[in-house]
One Martini backbone bead per residue (centre of mass of N, CA, C, O) as a GRO file, in nm:
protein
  123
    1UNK     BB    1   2.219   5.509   2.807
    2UNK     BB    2   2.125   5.288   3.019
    3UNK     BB    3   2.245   5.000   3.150
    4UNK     BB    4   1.972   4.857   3.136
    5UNK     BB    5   1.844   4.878   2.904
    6UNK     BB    6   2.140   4.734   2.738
    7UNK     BB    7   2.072   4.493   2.891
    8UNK     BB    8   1.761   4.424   2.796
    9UNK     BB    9   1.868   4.469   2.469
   10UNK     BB   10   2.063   4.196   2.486
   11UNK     BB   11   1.829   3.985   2.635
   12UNK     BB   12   1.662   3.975   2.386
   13UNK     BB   13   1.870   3.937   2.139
   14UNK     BB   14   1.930   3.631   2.275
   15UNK     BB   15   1.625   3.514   2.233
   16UNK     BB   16   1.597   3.561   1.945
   17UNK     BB   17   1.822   3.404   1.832
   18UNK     BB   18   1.799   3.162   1.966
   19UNK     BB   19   1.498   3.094   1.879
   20UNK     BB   20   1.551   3.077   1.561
   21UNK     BB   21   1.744   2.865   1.579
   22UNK     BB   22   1.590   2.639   1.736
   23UNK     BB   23   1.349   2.651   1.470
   24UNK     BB   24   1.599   2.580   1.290
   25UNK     BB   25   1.609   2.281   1.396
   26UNK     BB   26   1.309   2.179   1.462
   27UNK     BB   27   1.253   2.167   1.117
   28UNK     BB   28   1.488   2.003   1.026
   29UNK     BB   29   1.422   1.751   1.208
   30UNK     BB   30   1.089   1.717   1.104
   31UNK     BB   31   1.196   1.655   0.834
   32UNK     BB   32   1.360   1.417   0.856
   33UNK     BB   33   1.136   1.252   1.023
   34UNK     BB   34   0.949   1.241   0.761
   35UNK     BB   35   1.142   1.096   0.567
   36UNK     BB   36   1.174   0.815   0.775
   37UNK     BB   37   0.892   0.761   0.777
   38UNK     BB   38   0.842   0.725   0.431
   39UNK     BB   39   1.030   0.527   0.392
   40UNK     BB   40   0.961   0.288   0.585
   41UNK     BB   41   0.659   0.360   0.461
   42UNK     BB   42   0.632   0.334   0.170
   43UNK     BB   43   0.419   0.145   0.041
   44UNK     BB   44   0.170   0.340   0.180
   45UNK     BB   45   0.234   0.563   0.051
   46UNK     BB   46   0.220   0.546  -0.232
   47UNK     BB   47  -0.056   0.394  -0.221
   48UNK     BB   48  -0.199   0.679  -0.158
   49UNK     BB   49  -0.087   0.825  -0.416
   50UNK     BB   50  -0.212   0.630  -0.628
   51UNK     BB   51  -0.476   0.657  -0.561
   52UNK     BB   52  -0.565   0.933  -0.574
   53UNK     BB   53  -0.476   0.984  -0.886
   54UNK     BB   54  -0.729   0.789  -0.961
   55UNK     BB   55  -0.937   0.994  -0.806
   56UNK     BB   56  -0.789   1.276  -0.956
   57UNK     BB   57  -0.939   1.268  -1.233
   58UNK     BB   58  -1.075   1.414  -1.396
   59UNK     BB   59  -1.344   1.259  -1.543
   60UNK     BB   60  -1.331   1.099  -1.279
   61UNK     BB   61  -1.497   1.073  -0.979
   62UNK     BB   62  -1.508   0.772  -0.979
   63UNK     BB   63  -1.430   0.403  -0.881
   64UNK     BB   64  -1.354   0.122  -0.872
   65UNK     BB   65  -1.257  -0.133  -0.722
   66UNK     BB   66  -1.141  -0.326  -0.891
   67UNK     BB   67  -0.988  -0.110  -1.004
   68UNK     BB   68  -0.785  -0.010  -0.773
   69UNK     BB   69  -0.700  -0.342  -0.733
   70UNK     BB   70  -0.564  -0.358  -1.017
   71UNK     BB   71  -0.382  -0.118  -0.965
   72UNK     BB   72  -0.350  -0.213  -0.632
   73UNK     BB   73  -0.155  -0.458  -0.576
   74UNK     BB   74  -0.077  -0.682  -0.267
   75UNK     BB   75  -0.344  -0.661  -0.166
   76UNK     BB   76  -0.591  -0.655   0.042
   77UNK     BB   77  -0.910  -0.528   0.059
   78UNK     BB   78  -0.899  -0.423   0.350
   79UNK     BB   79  -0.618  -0.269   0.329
   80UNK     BB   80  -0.716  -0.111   0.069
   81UNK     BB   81  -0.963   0.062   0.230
   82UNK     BB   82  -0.747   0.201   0.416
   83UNK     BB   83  -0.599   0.357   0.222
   84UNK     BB   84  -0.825   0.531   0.091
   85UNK     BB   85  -0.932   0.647   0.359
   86UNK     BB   86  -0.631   0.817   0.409
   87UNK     BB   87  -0.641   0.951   0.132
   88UNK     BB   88  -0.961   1.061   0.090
   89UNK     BB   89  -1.201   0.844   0.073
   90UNK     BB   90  -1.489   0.737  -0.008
   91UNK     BB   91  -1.796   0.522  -0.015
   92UNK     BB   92  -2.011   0.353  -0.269
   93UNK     BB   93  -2.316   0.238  -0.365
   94UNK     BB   94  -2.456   0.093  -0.584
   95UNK     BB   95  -2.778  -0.019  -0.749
   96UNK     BB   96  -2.590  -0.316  -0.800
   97UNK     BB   97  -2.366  -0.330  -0.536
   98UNK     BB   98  -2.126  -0.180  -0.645
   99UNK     BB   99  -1.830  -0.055  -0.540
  100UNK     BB  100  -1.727   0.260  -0.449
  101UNK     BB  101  -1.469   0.583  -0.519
  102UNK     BB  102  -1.447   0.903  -0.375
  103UNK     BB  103  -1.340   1.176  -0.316
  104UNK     BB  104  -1.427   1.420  -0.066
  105UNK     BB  105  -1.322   1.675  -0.253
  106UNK     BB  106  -1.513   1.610  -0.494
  107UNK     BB  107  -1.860   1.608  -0.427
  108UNK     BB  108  -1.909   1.890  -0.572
  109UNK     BB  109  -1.829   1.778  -0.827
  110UNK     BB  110  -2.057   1.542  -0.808
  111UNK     BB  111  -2.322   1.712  -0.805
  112UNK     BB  112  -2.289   1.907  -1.038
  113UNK     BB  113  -2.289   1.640  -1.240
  114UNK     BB  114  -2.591   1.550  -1.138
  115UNK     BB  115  -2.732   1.822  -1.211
  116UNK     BB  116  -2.651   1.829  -1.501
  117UNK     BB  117  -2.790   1.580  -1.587
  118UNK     BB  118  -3.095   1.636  -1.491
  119UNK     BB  119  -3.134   1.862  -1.691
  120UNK     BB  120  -3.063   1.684  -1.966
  121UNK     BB  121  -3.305   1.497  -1.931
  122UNK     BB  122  -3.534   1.674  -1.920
  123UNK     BB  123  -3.468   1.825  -2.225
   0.00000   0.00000   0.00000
């Protein structure tokens, strides 16, 4: 082969060998300053972490605040609120006034439990 070819694939396997070592250095350090950020921010990670959970409970689809604030203490309103919608939960309220939330990936689900309840009231 000529010696120009095996210059030239001698410098793309020293770009590649390099660029791969480069990207995983550089997923283990962003992997790293993610464990150090969810340290930092512990008590509202968790407190996402612990919304989700009482909001993707199979039974129920909505959640009250009342719920919520009284396994989630330590808040204010304000910022229970806040959590929850980091978490991916929407607020509705209800024909009484009263304040529910449920998880926005849920709504689909909530939506056939609600045309099913309205088929058996039908019936």
């Amino acid at each position: 082969m000529d010696p120009a070819v095996w210059s030239a694939l001698s410098a793309l396997l020293g770009a590649v060998v390099g660029g791969g070592i480069s990207y995983l250095l550089n997923r283990q350090q962003l992997a790293n300053q993610l464990r150090v950020q969810q340290e930092t921010h512990k008590v509202e990670f968790m407190a996402e972490t612990t919304a989700r959970h009482f909001l993707a409970h199979k039974s129920f689809t909505d959640r009250s605040f009342e719920t919520l604030r009284n396994h989630l203490g330590g808040f204010t309103d304000d910022e229970l609120r806040r959590i929850l919608v980091r978490a991916g939960a929407i607020r509705v309220y209800r024909a009484d006034g009263s304040e529910w939330w449920r998880l926005l990936s849920r709504m689909e689900e909530f939506i056939e439990r609600k045309q099913l309840d309205e088929i058996a009231r039908e019936i």
